[in-house]
Coordinates of C-alpha atoms in Angstrom, one line a residue:
M19 CA -0.8 -55.8 67.1
T20 CA -1.3 -52.1 67.0
T21 CA -0.6 -49.9 64.1
T22 CA 0.1 -46.2 64.0
S23 CA -0.4 -43.9 61.1
A24 CA 2.3 -41.4 60.0
P25 CA 1.6 -37.8 61.2
A26 CA -0.1 -35.6 58.6
A27 CA 2.0 -33.0 56.9
P28 CA 1.4 -29.5 58.3
P29 CA -0.8 -27.3 56.1
A30 CA 1.0 -24.8 53.8
A31 CA 1.2 -21.4 55.3
P32 CA -1.4 -19.1 53.7
G33 CA 0.1 -16.9 51.0
R34 CA 3.2 -19.1 50.4
R35 CA 4.1 -19.7 46.7
G36 CA 6.1 -22.4 45.2
P37 CA 9.8 -21.7 44.6
W38 CA 9.2 -21.6 40.8
V39 CA 6.6 -18.8 40.8
R40 CA 8.9 -15.8 41.2
P41 CA 11.5 -16.9 38.6
T42 CA 8.8 -17.7 36.2
A43 CA 7.1 -14.3 36.6
A44 CA 10.5 -12.6 36.1
A45 CA 11.2 -14.7 33.0
L46 CA 7.8 -13.8 31.5
L47 CA 8.3 -10.1 32.2
T48 CA 11.8 -10.2 30.6
V49 CA 10.5 -12.0 27.5
S50 CA 7.7 -9.4 27.2
A51 CA 10.3 -6.6 27.5
V52 CA 12.4 -8.3 24.8
L53 CA 9.5 -8.5 22.4
V54 CA 8.6 -4.8 22.6
T55 CA 12.2 -3.5 22.8
V56 CA 14.1 -5.5 20.2
P57 CA 11.6 -7.4 18.0
D58 CA 13.8 -6.6 15.0
R59 CA 16.5 -8.8 16.4
L60 CA 14.1 -11.8 16.7
W61 CA 14.0 -13.2 13.2
G62 CA 12.3 -10.1 11.6
L63 CA 9.4 -10.0 14.1
D64 CA 9.2 -6.3 13.5
R65 CA 7.8 -7.0 10.1
V66 CA 4.5 -8.1 11.5
A67 CA 1.8 -6.3 13.6
P68 CA 1.9 -5.0 16.3
F69 CA 5.7 -5.1 16.5
A70 CA 6.2 -3.1 13.2
Q71 CA 4.4 -0.2 14.9
I72 CA 5.9 -0.6 18.4
V73 CA 9.5 -0.7 17.3
A74 CA 9.2 2.7 15.8
F75 CA 8.9 4.0 19.3
R76 CA 11.9 2.1 20.6
P77 CA 13.7 5.1 22.2
Y78 CA 10.7 5.6 24.4
V79 CA 10.2 1.9 25.1
V80 CA 13.9 1.7 26.3
V81 CA 13.3 4.6 28.7
V82 CA 10.2 2.8 30.2
V83 CA 11.9 -0.6 30.5
G84 CA 15.0 1.0 32.0
L85 CA 13.0 2.9 34.6
L86 CA 11.1 -0.3 35.5
G87 CA 14.4 -2.0 35.9
L88 CA 15.7 0.7 38.2
V89 CA 12.6 0.6 40.3
A90 CA 13.0 -3.2 40.6
L91 CA 16.7 -2.7 41.5
V92 CA 15.8 -0.3 44.3
A93 CA 13.1 -2.7 45.5
T94 CA 15.7 -5.4 46.0
V95 CA 17.0 -3.4 49.0
F96 CA 13.8 -4.3 50.8
R97 CA 13.0 -7.6 49.1
R98 CA 16.0 -9.4 47.8
R99 CA 13.9 -11.9 45.9
L100 CA 13.1 -9.3 43.3
W101 CA 16.5 -9.4 41.8
P102 CA 15.5 -11.5 38.8
F103 CA 13.1 -8.8 37.7
A104 CA 15.7 -6.1 38.0
V105 CA 18.4 -8.1 36.2
G106 CA 16.0 -9.1 33.3
L107 CA 14.7 -5.6 32.7
L108 CA 18.0 -3.8 33.0
A109 CA 19.6 -6.3 30.6
V110 CA 16.9 -5.6 28.0
A111 CA 17.3 -1.9 28.5
V112 CA 21.0 -2.1 27.9
A113 CA 20.3 -4.0 24.6
G114 CA 17.9 -1.3 23.6
V115 CA 20.3 1.5 24.5
A116 CA 23.0 -0.2 22.3
A117 CA 20.6 -0.1 19.4
V118 CA 19.7 3.6 19.6
V119 CA 22.6 5.5 21.1
P120 CA 24.9 5.3 18.0
R121 CA 22.4 7.6 16.2
L122 CA 23.3 10.3 18.7
V123 CA 27.1 10.2 17.8
A124 CA 28.0 12.6 15.0
D125 CA 30.5 11.7 12.3
P126 CA 33.5 14.0 11.7
P127 CA 32.4 17.1 9.8
P128 CA 33.0 17.0 6.0
P129 CA 35.9 18.9 4.5
A130 CA 35.5 22.6 4.4
G131 CA 35.0 24.2 1.0
A132 CA 33.3 21.2 -0.6
P133 CA 30.5 22.0 -3.0
T134 CA 27.1 21.7 -1.3
L135 CA 23.5 20.9 -2.1
T136 CA 20.6 21.8 0.2
V137 CA 17.7 19.5 0.5
L138 CA 14.3 19.9 2.2
A139 CA 11.9 17.0 2.9
F140 CA 8.5 18.0 4.3
N141 CA 5.3 16.0 4.5
V142 CA 2.5 18.5 3.9
Y143 CA -0.1 16.3 5.7
E144 CA -2.7 15.6 3.0
G145 CA -2.0 19.0 1.4
R146 CA -3.1 20.8 4.6
A147 CA 0.2 22.6 5.4
T148 CA 0.2 26.3 4.9
P149 CA 1.8 27.1 1.5
A150 CA 2.8 30.6 2.6
A151 CA 4.8 29.3 5.5
L152 CA 6.6 26.8 3.2
A153 CA 7.3 29.5 0.7
D154 CA 8.8 31.6 3.5
V155 CA 11.2 28.7 4.3
V156 CA 12.1 28.4 0.6
R157 CA 12.7 32.1 0.4
T158 CA 14.9 32.1 3.5
E159 CA 16.8 28.8 3.2
R160 CA 17.1 28.6 -0.6
P161 CA 17.0 24.8 -0.8
D162 CA 18.1 23.3 -4.2
L163 CA 15.7 20.5 -4.0
V164 CA 12.4 20.1 -2.0
S165 CA 10.5 16.8 -1.6
L166 CA 6.9 17.2 -0.5
P167 CA 5.1 14.0 0.2
E168 CA 1.3 14.1 0.4
A169 CA 1.3 16.9 -2.1
G170 CA -0.6 16.3 -5.4
V171 CA -1.8 18.7 -8.0
R172 CA -4.1 20.6 -5.6
F173 CA -1.2 21.5 -3.3
R174 CA 1.1 22.1 -6.3
D175 CA -1.3 24.7 -7.7
R176 CA -1.2 26.5 -4.3
I177 CA 2.5 26.5 -3.8
A178 CA 3.6 27.1 -7.4
P179 CA 2.6 30.8 -7.6
L180 CA 4.6 31.5 -4.4
V181 CA 7.8 29.8 -5.4
T182 CA 8.1 30.2 -9.1
P183 CA 9.0 33.9 -8.7
L184 CA 11.8 32.8 -6.4
G185 CA 13.3 30.7 -9.1
Y186 CA 11.8 27.2 -8.7
R187 CA 10.0 24.9 -11.0
V188 CA 7.3 22.7 -9.5
R189 CA 6.2 19.2 -10.5
S190 CA 3.7 16.7 -9.1
S191 CA 3.8 12.9 -9.5
T192 CA 0.0 12.7 -10.0
G193 CA -2.6 14.2 -12.2
R194 CA -5.8 16.1 -11.5
G195 CA -8.5 14.2 -9.6
V196 CA -6.0 12.4 -7.4
A197 CA -6.0 13.3 -3.7
D198 CA -3.0 15.1 -2.3
V199 CA -2.3 12.2 0.1
S200 CA -1.5 10.0 -2.9
G201 CA 1.0 12.3 -4.5
V202 CA 4.5 13.7 -4.2
T203 CA 5.6 17.2 -5.4
V204 CA 9.1 18.4 -6.0
L205 CA 10.5 21.9 -6.1
V206 CA 13.7 22.3 -8.2
A207 CA 15.8 25.4 -8.2
D208 CA 16.3 26.9 -11.6
S209 CA 20.0 27.3 -10.9
L210 CA 20.3 23.5 -11.3
G211 CA 19.8 24.0 -15.0
P212 CA 17.8 21.9 -17.5
V213 CA 17.1 18.9 -15.2
T214 CA 14.8 16.0 -16.2
I215 CA 12.0 15.2 -13.8
T216 CA 10.6 11.6 -14.2
V217 CA 7.6 10.0 -12.5
G218 CA 8.3 6.5 -11.1
T219 CA 5.6 4.0 -10.5
S220 CA 7.4 1.1 -8.7
M221 CA 6.0 2.4 -5.4
E222 CA 2.3 2.5 -4.7
I223 CA 2.5 6.3 -4.4
P224 CA 4.3 7.5 -7.5
Y225 CA 7.6 9.2 -6.8
L226 CA 9.7 11.7 -8.7
E227 CA 13.3 11.4 -9.8
V228 CA 15.4 14.5 -10.8
T229 CA 18.4 14.0 -12.9
G230 CA 20.7 15.9 -15.3
G231 CA 21.5 19.6 -15.5
R232 CA 24.0 20.7 -12.9
L233 CA 23.3 17.6 -10.9
G234 CA 25.6 15.7 -13.3
A235 CA 25.5 12.0 -12.4
L236 CA 23.6 12.6 -9.2
R237 CA 20.1 11.3 -8.9
F238 CA 17.6 12.8 -6.5
A239 CA 14.4 10.9 -5.5
A240 CA 11.4 12.3 -3.8
V241 CA 9.5 9.4 -2.3
H242 CA 6.7 8.4 0.1
P243 CA 6.4 4.6 0.9
R244 CA 3.1 3.5 2.3
S245 CA 2.7 3.5 6.1
P246 CA 2.9 0.2 8.0
L247 CA -0.8 -0.3 8.6
P248 CA -1.5 -3.8 10.0
D249 CA -3.3 -4.9 6.8
R250 CA -0.8 -3.3 4.4
L251 CA 2.5 -4.4 5.8
D252 CA 3.4 -6.3 2.6
V253 CA 2.9 -3.1 0.6
W254 CA 5.0 -1.1 3.1
A255 CA 7.9 -3.6 2.9
T256 CA 7.7 -3.7 -0.9
D257 CA 7.7 0.1 -1.2
L258 CA 10.7 0.4 1.1
S259 CA 12.6 -2.3 -0.8
R260 CA 12.6 0.1 -3.8
L261 CA 15.1 2.3 -2.0
Q262 CA 17.7 -0.1 -3.3
T263 CA 17.2 1.5 -6.7
W264 CA 19.2 4.4 -5.4
C265 CA 21.1 3.1 -2.4
A266 CA 22.5 0.1 -4.3
G267 CA 22.8 1.9 -7.6
S268 CA 26.1 2.6 -9.4
G269 CA 26.1 6.4 -9.1
P270 CA 25.6 9.0 -6.4
A271 CA 22.1 9.5 -5.2
I272 CA 20.0 11.4 -2.6
V273 CA 16.6 10.1 -1.4
A274 CA 14.3 12.4 0.5
G275 CA 10.8 12.1 1.9
D276 CA 8.6 10.5 4.5
L277 CA 9.8 6.9 4.5
N278 CA 7.3 5.8 7.2
A279 CA 10.0 3.9 8.9
T280 CA 12.9 4.4 11.4
Y281 CA 16.3 2.8 11.6
D282 CA 14.8 0.6 14.3
H283 CA 12.9 -1.2 11.5
S284 CA 15.0 -4.0 10.0
V285 CA 13.0 -3.4 6.7
L286 CA 14.5 0.1 6.4
R287 CA 18.0 -1.0 7.4
S288 CA 18.0 -3.7 4.7
A289 CA 16.4 -1.5 2.0
A290 CA 18.7 1.4 2.7
Q291 CA 22.0 -0.5 2.6
G292 CA 24.4 1.6 0.7
C293 CA 22.9 4.9 2.0
R294 CA 23.5 6.9 5.1
D295 CA 21.0 9.0 6.9
A296 CA 21.9 12.7 7.0
A297 CA 20.4 13.2 10.5
E298 CA 22.4 10.3 11.9
Q299 CA 25.6 11.7 10.4
R300 CA 25.1 14.8 12.5
G301 CA 24.2 12.9 15.6
Q302 CA 20.5 13.8 15.4
G303 CA 19.1 10.4 14.4
L304 CA 16.6 10.3 17.3
T305 CA 15.0 13.7 16.7
P306 CA 11.2 13.2 16.2
T307 CA 9.7 14.2 12.9
W308 CA 6.2 12.8 13.4
G309 CA 4.0 11.6 16.3
P310 CA 0.4 10.7 17.0
W311 CA 0.2 13.7 19.4
G312 CA 2.3 16.1 17.3
P313 CA 5.8 15.9 15.7
T314 CA 7.8 16.8 18.9
I315 CA 7.3 13.4 20.5
G316 CA 7.5 10.4 18.3
P317 CA 9.7 8.6 15.8
Q318 CA 11.9 9.9 13.1
I319 CA 10.3 8.7 9.9
D320 CA 11.2 11.6 7.6
H321 CA 14.7 11.2 6.1
V322 CA 17.3 12.4 3.8
L323 CA 19.5 9.5 2.6
T324 CA 22.8 9.8 0.8
T325 CA 25.1 7.4 -0.9
P326 CA 28.9 7.3 0.0
G327 CA 30.8 10.5 -0.7
I328 CA 27.8 12.7 0.0
E329 CA 28.1 13.9 3.6
A330 CA 25.8 15.9 5.8
E331 CA 27.3 19.3 6.8
S332 CA 24.2 20.3 8.8
V333 CA 20.7 19.1 9.5
R334 CA 17.8 21.1 11.0
F335 CA 14.2 20.2 11.8
L336 CA 11.5 22.7 11.0
D337 CA 8.1 23.1 12.5
L338 CA 5.6 24.5 10.0
P339 CA 2.0 25.2 10.6
R340 CA -0.8 22.7 9.8
S341 CA 1.3 19.6 9.3
D342 CA 1.8 16.7 11.6
H343 CA 5.4 16.3 10.4
R344 CA 8.5 18.3 10.8
G345 CA 10.6 19.3 7.8
V346 CA 14.1 18.0 7.5
L347 CA 16.5 20.5 6.0
A348 CA 19.9 19.0 5.2
R349 CA 22.9 20.8 3.8
L350 CA 25.0 18.2 2.0
A351 CA 28.7 18.3 1.1
L352 CA 29.3 16.7 -2.3
P353 CA 32.4 15.1 -3.6
A354 CA 34.9 17.4 -5.3
G355 CA 34.0 18.1 -8.8
Q356 CA 30.3 17.2 -8.3
A357 CA 27.7 19.7 -9.4
G358 CA 25.6 21.6 -6.9
S359 CA 27.8 24.3 -5.4
A360 CA 25.9 26.9 -7.4
G361 CA 22.6 25.7 -6.2
A362 CA 19.6 27.7 -5.0
G363 CA 21.6 29.3 -2.2
A364 CA 23.8 30.9 -4.8
G365 CA 21.3 32.1 -7.2
A366 CA 17.9 30.5 -7.3
G367 CA 16.2 33.8 -7.1
T368 CA 18.0 35.1 -10.2
G369 CA 16.5 32.5 -12.6
A370 CA 13.5 32.9 -14.7
A371 CA 10.2 31.6 -13.4
V372 CA 9.3 28.2 -14.8
P373 CA 5.6 27.3 -15.1
S374 CA 4.4 24.4 -13.0
S375 CA 3.7 21.1 -14.7
T376 CA 0.2 20.2 -15.6
G377 CA 0.6 16.5 -15.6
S378 CA 2.6 13.6 -14.2
A379 CA 4.4 12.6 -17.4
S380 CA 8.2 12.9 -17.5
T381 CA 9.2 16.5 -18.3
P382 CA 12.5 18.2 -19.1

């Protein structure tokens, strides 16, 4: 009896991959794109490093992911098997676009003739910004209220002699011996009358709240939450949560400063519920205010927030020397009967000069 063995299977052609390799690679690439594009939609993943930092640059990430998807789509003309890569990347890009494009759509303009208040928020970069340039802006634009993060007593002493003759009082949230980076300074137009300026300590960097006078029931807060450093994310989130003091309060409020967060951060969206961003109201919610290579390319982390009834009439972004931030100048329309229409633009320069504060205690 003779036996024969079955013929051996032919060897696999060199370079051939299993049928699962390409779909798996496409799935991994798509998941990676999801993680860097929409981590805030993934159970708060944007609250941990490195996603808290990456999501701030979402508009730029969306562009990159979209371009890669288009390249993959074109490549399918020559290699049809690349379609899973194109579909995955383009789907993620569409999700990213849906998250950012609404900030480019302006609200209807506020009613003409409403009383107005002009607010400037400008991070002076550890007190390095040029006081004379800032004073020129104050002289030209006549803001009613100015929030200056990273300005302590040292910067206050440099700007005060330039703006008090223009009809502004100047206060800092810190005392002498504290670095500028750990302070906030506010300029208040004399035309707002006998306001009260109070130092708040519920954020790590003390903030300032301005009330009373011609502001009426309106509260103005000049704030600077800590930045989302990988080892300080809990402090960053806690600082931002304090925005509810004003956004969820019972009366009208304006919050201005460097918030170290964009509306791509779920932390800010949650903390600022009850407020609207002035730049978003005017369709400028993606205009950069800071960047690692200069403020013209980067995220919008400087904000002017308003409670319902206070609407942005106009928003401009100012480039001032020796700061890594842009200033945000917002002209706000107030509800009828609300104080503010006779603010700095109407007569700050006519008031008597008020000496700058020498401490961080609450002052009238």
